[in-house]
PDB file of C-alpha atoms and ligand atoms in Angstrom:
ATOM      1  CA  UNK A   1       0.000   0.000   0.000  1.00 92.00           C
ATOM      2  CA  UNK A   2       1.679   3.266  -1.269  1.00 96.00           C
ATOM      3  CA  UNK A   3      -0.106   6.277  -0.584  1.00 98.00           C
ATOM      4  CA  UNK A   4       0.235  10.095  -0.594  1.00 98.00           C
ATOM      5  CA  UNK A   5      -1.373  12.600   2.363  1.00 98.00           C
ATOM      6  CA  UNK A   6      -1.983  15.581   0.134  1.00 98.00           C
ATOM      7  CA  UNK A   7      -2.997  19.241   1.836  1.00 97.00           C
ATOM      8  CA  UNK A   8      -1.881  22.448   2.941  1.00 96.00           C
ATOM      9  CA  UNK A   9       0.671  23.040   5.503  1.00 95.00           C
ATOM     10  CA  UNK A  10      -1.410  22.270   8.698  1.00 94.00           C
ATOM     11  CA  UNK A  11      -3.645  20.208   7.291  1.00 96.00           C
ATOM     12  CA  UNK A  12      -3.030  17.477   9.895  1.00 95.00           C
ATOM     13  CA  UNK A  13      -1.024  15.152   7.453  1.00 96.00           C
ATOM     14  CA  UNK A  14       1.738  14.289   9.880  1.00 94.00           C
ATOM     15  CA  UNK A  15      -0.813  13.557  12.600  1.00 93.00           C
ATOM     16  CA  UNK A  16      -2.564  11.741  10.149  1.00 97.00           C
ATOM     17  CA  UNK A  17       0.829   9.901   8.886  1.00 97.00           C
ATOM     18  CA  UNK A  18       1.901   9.002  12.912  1.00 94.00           C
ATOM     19  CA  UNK A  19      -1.924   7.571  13.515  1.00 95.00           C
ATOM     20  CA  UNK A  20      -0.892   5.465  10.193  1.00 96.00           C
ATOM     21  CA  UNK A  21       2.207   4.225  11.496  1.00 95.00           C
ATOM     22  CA  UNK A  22       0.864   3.246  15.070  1.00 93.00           C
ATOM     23  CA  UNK A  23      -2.071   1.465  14.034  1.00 94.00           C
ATOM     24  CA  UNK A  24      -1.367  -0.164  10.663  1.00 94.00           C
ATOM     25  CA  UNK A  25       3.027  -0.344  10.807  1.00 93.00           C
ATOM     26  CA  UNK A  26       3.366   1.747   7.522  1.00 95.00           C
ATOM     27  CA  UNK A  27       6.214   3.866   7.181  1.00 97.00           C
ATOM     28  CA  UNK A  28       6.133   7.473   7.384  1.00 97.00           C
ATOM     29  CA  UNK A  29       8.007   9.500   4.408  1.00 97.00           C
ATOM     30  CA  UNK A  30       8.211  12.936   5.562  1.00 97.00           C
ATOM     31  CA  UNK A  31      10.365  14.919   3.264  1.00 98.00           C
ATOM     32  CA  UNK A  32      10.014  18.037   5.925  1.00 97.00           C
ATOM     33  CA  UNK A  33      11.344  15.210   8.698  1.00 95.00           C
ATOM     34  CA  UNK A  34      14.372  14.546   6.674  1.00 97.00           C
ATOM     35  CA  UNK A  35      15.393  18.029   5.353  1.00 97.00           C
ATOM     36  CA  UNK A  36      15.030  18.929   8.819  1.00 96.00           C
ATOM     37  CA  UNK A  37      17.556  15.920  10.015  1.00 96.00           C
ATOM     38  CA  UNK A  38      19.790  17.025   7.557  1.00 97.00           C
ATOM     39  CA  UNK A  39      19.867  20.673   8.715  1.00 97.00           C
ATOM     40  CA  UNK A  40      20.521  19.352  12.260  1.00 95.00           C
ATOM     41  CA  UNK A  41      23.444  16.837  11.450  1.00 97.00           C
ATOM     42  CA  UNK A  42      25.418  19.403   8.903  1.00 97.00           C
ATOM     43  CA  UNK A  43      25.313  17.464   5.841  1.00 97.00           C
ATOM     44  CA  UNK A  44      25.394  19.379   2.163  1.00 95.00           C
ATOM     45  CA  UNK A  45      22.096  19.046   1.779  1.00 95.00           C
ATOM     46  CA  UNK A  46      20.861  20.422   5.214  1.00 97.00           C
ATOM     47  CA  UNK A  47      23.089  23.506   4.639  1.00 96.00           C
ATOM     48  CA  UNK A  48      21.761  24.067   1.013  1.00 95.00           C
ATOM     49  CA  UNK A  49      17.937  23.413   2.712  1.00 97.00           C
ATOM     50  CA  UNK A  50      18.211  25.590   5.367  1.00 97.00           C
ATOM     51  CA  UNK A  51      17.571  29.007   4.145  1.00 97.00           C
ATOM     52  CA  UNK A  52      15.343  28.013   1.821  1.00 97.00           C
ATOM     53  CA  UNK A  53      12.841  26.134   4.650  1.00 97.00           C
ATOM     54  CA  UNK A  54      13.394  29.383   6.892  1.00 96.00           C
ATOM     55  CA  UNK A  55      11.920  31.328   3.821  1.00 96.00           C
ATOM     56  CA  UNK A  56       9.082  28.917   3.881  1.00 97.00           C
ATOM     57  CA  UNK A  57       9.818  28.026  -0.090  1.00 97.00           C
ATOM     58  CA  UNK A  58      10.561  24.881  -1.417  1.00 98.00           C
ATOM     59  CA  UNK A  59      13.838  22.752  -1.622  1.00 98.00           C
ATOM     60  CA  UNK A  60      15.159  21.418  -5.076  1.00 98.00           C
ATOM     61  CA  UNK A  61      12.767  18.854  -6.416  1.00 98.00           C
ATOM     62  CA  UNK A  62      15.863  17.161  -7.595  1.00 97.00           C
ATOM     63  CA  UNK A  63      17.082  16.858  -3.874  1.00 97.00           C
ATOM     64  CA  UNK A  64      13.966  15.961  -2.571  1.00 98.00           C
ATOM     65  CA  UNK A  65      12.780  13.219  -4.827  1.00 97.00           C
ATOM     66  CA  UNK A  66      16.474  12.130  -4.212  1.00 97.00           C
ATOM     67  CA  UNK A  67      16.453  11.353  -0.610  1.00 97.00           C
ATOM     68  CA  UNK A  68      12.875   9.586  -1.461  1.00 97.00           C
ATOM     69  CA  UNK A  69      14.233   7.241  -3.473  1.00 96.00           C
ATOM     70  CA  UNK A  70      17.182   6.299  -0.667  1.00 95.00           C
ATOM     71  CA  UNK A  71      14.642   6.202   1.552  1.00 95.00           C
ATOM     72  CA  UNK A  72      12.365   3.352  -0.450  1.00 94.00           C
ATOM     73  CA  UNK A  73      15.516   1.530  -0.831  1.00 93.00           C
ATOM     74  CA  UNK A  74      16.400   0.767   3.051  1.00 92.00           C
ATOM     75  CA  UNK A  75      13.952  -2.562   2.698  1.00 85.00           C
ATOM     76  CA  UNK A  76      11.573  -1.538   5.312  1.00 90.00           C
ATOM     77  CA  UNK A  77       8.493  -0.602   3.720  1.00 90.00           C
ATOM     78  CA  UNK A  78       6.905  -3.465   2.582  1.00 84.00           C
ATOM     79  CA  UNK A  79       3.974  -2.867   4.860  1.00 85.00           C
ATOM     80  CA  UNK A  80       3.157   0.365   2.946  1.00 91.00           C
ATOM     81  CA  UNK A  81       4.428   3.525   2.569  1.00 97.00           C
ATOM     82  CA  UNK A  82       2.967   6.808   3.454  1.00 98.00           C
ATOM     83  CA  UNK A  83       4.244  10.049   1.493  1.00 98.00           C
ATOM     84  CA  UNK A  84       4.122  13.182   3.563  1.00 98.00           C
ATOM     85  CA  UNK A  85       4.773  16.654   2.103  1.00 97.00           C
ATOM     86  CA  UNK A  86       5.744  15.131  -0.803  1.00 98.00           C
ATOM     87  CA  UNK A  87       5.015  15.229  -3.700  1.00 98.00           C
ATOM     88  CA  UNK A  88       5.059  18.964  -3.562  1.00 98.00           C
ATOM     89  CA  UNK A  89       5.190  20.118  -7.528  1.00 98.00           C
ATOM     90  CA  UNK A  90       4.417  18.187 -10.693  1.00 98.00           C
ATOM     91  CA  UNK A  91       8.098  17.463 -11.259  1.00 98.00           C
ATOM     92  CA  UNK A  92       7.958  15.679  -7.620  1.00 98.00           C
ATOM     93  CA  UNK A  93       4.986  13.875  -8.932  1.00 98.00           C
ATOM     94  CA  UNK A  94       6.833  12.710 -11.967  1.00 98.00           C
ATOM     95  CA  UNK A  95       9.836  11.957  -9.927  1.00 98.00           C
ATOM     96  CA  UNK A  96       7.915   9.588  -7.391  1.00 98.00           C
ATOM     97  CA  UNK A  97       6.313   7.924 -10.595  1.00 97.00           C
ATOM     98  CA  UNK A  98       9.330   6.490 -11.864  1.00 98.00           C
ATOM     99  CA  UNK A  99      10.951   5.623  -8.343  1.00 97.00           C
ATOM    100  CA  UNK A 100       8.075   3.446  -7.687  1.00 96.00           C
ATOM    101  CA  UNK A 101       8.187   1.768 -10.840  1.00 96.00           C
ATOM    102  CA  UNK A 102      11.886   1.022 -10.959  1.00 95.00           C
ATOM    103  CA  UNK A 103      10.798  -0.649  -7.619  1.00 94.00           C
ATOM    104  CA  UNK A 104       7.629  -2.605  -8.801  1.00 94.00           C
ATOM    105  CA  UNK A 105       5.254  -0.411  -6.903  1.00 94.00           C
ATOM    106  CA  UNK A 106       2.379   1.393  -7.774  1.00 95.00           C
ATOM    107  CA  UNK A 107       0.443   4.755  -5.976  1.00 97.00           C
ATOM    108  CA  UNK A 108      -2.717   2.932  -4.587  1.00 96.00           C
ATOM    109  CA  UNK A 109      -4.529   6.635  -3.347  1.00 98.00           C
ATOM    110  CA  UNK A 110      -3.628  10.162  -2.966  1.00 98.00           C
ATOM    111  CA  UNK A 111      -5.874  11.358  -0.193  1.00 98.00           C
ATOM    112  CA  UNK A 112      -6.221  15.215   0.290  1.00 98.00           C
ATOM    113  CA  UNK A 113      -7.323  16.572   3.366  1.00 97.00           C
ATOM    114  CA  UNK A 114      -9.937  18.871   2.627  1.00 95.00           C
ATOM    115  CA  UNK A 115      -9.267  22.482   5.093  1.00 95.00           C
ATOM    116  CA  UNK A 116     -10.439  25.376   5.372  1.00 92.00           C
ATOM    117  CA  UNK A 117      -7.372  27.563   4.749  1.00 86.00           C
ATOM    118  CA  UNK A 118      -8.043  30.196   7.322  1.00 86.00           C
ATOM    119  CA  UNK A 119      -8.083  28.299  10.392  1.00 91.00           C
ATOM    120  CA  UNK A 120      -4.988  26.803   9.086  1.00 93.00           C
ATOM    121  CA  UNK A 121      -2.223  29.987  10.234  1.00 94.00           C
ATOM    122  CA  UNK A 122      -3.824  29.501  13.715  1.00 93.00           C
ATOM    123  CA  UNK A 123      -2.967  25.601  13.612  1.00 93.00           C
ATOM    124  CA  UNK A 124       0.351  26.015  12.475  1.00 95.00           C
ATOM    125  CA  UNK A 125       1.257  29.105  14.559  1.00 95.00           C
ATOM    126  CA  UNK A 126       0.004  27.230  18.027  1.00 96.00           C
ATOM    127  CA  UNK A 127       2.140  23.839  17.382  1.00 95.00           C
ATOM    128  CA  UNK A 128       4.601  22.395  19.325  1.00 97.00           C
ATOM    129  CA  UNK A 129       6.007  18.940  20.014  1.00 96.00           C
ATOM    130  CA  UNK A 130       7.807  17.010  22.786  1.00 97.00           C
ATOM    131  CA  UNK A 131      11.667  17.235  21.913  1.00 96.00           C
ATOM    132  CA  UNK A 132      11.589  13.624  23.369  1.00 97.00           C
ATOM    133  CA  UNK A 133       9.257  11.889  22.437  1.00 94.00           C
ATOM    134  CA  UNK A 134       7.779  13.793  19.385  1.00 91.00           C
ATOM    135  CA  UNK A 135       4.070  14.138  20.663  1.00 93.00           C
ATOM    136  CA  UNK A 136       2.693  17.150  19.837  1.00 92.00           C
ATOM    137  CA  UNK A 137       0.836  19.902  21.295  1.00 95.00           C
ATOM    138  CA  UNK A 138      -0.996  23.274  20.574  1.00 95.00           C
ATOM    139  CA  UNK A 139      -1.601  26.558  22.284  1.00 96.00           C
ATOM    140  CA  UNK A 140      -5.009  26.702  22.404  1.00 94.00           C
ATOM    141  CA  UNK A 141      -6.369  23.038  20.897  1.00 91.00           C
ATOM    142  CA  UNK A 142      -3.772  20.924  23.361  1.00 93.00           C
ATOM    143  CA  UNK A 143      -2.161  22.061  26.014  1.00 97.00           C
ATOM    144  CA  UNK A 144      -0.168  19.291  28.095  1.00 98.00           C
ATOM    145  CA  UNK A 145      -2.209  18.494  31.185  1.00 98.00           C
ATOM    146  CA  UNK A 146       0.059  20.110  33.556  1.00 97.00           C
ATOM    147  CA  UNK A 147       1.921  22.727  32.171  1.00 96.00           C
ATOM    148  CA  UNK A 148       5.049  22.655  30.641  1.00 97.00           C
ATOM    149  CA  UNK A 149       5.139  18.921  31.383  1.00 98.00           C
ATOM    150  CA  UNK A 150       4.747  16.064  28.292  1.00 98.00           C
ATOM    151  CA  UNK A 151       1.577  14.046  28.726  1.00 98.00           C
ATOM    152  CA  UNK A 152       3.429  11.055  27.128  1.00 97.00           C
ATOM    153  CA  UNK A 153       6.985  10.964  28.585  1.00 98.00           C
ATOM    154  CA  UNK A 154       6.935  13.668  31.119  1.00 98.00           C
ATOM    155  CA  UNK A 155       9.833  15.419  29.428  1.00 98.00           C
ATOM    156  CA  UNK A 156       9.809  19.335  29.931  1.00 98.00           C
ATOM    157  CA  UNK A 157      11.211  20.000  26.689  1.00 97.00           C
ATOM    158  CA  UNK A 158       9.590  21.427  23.960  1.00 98.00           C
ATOM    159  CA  UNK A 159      10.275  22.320  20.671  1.00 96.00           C
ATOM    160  CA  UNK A 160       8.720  24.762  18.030  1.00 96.00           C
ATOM    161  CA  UNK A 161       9.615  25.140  14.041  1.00 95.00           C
ATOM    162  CA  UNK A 162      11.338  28.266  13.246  1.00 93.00           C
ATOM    163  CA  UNK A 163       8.913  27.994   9.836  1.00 96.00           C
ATOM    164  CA  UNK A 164       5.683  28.331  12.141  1.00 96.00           C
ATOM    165  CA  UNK A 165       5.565  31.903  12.564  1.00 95.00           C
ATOM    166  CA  UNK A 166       2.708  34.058  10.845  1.00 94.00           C
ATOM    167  CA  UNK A 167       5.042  35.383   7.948  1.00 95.00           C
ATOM    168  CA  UNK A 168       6.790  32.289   7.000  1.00 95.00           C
ATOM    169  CA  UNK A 169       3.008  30.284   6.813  1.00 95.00           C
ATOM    170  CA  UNK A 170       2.105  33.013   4.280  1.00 95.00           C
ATOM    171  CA  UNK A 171       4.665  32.072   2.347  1.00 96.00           C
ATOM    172  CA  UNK A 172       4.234  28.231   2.611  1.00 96.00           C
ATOM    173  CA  UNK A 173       0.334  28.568   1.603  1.00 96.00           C
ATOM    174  CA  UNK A 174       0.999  30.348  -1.424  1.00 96.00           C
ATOM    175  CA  UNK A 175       3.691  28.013  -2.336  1.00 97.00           C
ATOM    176  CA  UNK A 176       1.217  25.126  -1.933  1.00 97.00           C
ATOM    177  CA  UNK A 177      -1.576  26.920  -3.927  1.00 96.00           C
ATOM    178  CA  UNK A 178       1.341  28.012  -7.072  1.00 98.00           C
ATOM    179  CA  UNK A 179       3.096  24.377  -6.655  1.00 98.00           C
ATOM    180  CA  UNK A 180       1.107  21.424  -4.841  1.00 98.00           C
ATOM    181  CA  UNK A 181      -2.465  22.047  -5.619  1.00 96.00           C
ATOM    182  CA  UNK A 182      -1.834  21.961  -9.190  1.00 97.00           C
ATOM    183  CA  UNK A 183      -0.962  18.576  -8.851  1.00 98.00           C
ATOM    184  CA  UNK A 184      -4.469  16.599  -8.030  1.00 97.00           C
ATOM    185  CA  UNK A 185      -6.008  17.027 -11.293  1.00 97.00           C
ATOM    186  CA  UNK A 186      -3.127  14.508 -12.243  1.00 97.00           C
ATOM    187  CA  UNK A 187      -3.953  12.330  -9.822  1.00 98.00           C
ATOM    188  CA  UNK A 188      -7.711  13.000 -10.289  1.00 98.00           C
ATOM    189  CA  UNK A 189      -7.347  12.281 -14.134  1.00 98.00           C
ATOM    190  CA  UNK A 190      -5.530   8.820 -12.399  1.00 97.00           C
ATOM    191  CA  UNK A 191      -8.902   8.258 -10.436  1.00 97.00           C
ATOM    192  CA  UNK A 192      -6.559   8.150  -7.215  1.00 98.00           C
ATOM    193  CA  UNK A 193      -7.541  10.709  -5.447  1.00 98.00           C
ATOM    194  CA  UNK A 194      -9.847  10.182  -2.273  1.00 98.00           C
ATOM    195  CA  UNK A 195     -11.075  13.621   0.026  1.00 98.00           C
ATOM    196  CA  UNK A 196     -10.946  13.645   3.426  1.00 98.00           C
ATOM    197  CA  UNK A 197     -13.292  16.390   5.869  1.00 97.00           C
ATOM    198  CA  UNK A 198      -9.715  17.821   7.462  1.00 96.00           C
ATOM    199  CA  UNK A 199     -11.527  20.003   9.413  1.00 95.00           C
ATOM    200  CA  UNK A 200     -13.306  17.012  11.398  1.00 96.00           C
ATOM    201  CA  UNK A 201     -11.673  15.517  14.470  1.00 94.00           C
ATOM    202  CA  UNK A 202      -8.255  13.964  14.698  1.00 93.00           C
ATOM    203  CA  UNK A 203      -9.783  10.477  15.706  1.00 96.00           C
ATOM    204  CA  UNK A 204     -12.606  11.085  12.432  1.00 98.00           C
ATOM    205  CA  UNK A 205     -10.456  11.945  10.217  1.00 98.00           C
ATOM    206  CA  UNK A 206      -8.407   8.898  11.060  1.00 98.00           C
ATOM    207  CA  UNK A 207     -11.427   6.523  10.764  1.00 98.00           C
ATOM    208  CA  UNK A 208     -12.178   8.139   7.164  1.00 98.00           C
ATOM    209  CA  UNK A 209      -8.494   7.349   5.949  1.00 98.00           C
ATOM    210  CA  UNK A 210      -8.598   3.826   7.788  1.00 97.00           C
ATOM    211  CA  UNK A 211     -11.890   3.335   5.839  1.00 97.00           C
ATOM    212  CA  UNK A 212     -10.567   3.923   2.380  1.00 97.00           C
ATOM    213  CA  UNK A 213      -7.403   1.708   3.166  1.00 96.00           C
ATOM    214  CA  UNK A 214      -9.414  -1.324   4.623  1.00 94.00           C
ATOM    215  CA  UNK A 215     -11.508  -0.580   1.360  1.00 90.00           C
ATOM    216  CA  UNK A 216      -8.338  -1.401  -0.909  1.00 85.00           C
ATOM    217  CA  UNK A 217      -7.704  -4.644   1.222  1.00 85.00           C
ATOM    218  CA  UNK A 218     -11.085  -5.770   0.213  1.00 88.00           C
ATOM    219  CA  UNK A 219     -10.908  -5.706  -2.853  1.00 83.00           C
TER     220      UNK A 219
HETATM  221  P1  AMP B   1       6.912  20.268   6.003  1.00 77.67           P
HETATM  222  O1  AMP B   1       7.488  19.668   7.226  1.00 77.67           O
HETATM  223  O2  AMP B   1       6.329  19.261   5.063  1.00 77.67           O
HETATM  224  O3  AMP B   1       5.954  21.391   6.305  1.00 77.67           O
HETATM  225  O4  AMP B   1       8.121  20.943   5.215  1.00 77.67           O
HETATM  226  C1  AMP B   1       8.876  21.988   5.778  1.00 77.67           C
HETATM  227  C2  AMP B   1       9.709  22.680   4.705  1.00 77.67           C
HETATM  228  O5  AMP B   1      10.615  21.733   4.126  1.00 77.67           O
HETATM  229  C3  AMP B   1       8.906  23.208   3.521  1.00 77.67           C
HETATM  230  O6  AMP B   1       8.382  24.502   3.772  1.00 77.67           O
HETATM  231  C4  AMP B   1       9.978  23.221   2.433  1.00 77.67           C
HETATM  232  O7  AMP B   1      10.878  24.288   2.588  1.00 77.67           O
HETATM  233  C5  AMP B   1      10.742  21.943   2.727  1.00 77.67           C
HETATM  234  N1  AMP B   1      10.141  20.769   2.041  1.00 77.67           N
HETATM  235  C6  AMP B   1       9.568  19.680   2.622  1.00 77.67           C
HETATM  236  N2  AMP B   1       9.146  18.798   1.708  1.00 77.67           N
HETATM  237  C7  AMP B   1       9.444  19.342   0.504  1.00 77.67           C
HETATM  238  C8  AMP B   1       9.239  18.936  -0.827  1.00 77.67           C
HETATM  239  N3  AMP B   1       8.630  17.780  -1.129  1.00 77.67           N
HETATM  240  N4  AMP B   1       9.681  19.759  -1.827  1.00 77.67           N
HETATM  241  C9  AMP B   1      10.297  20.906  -1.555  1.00 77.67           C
HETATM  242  N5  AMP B   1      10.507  21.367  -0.312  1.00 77.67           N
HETATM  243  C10 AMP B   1      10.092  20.602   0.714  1.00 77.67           C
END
């Protein structure tokens, strides 16, 4: 099972993508998760992606669908694979295309999270996650039970992205709507696209992806 969380930054697709994970052992593919290793560990590709993610625009797709296509090849994803934040242009799209044919996979669904953009700056503005153990938190939505304390792990670290300020959203949401949205009519045109209410609640939303998946495995 290969399949691609499509929707605007905030849309809930790494929420989605960890429910995924837990509950059905697919593997997450965050391109955003592995630019931002690389900008932590040094490596030439985290210093050429670091100025670029602080300006909220988009990384090379050449560099992108590159550590994709390392990343399919560490043997651990025959349970499925989930893509997350990428594909992010058509060039991505065409890039993932031929990675997963040169490994005898296919796309089974691209499922967009359907949001209603202006409530979005307030999600992504308000996040924050455990530095230990990765859960993740909001101003106003979910606060950790006693302050400044992780629900999960009890760690009192805490981390927020220097690209979720006001400014640097702006920036990401027009880069989705010039870039990313463009891509679904392909995918539409492939009859692989399945919409999501990504406005609903986190444990809804999960049933409604969970119900096109087990849908697949029916048939
Ligand atoms: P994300 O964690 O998906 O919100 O991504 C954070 C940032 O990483 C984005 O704003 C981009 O700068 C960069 N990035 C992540 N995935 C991609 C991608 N597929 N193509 C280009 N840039 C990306």
């Amino acid at each position: 099972m290969n399949i691609i969380l499509l929707g605007p930054p905030g849309a809930g697709k790494g929420t989605q993508a960890g429910r995924l994970v837990t509950e059905r052992g697919m593997v997450q593919l965050s391109t955003g998760d592995m630019l931002r290793a690389a900008v932590r560990s040094g490596s030439p590709v985290g210093l050429k992606a670091k100025a670029v993610m602080a300006a909220g625009e988009l990384v090379s797709d050449a560099i992108v669908s590159a550590l994709i296509g390392e990343r399919l090849d560490l043997g651990d994803t025959d349970a499925g694979v989930i893509f997350d934040g990428f594909p992010r242009t058509a060039q991505q799209a065409a890039a993932l295309d031929l990675l997963l044919e040169e490994r005898g996979r296919a796309l089974d669904y691209v499922i967009e999270l359907d949001v209603d953009e202006a409530a979005l700056t307030e999600r992504v503005v308000g996040r924050f996650t455990c530095g230990h153990c990765g859960e993740g938190y909001h101003d106003a939505f979910k606060k950790p039970v006693v302050p400044g304390v992780c629900d999960v792990c009890a760690s009192t670290d805490f981390r927020r992205r220097p690209d979720d300020n006001a400014d640097t959203v702006a920036i990401r949401m027009a880069e989705y709507r010039a870039k990313t949205a463009p891509i679904l009519p392909i995918y539409e045109a492939r009859k692989l696209v399945r919409r999501v209410d990504g406005m609903a609640h986190i444990d809804d939303v999960a049933r409604a992806i969970g119900a096109i998946l087990d849908d697949r495995l029916a048939h």
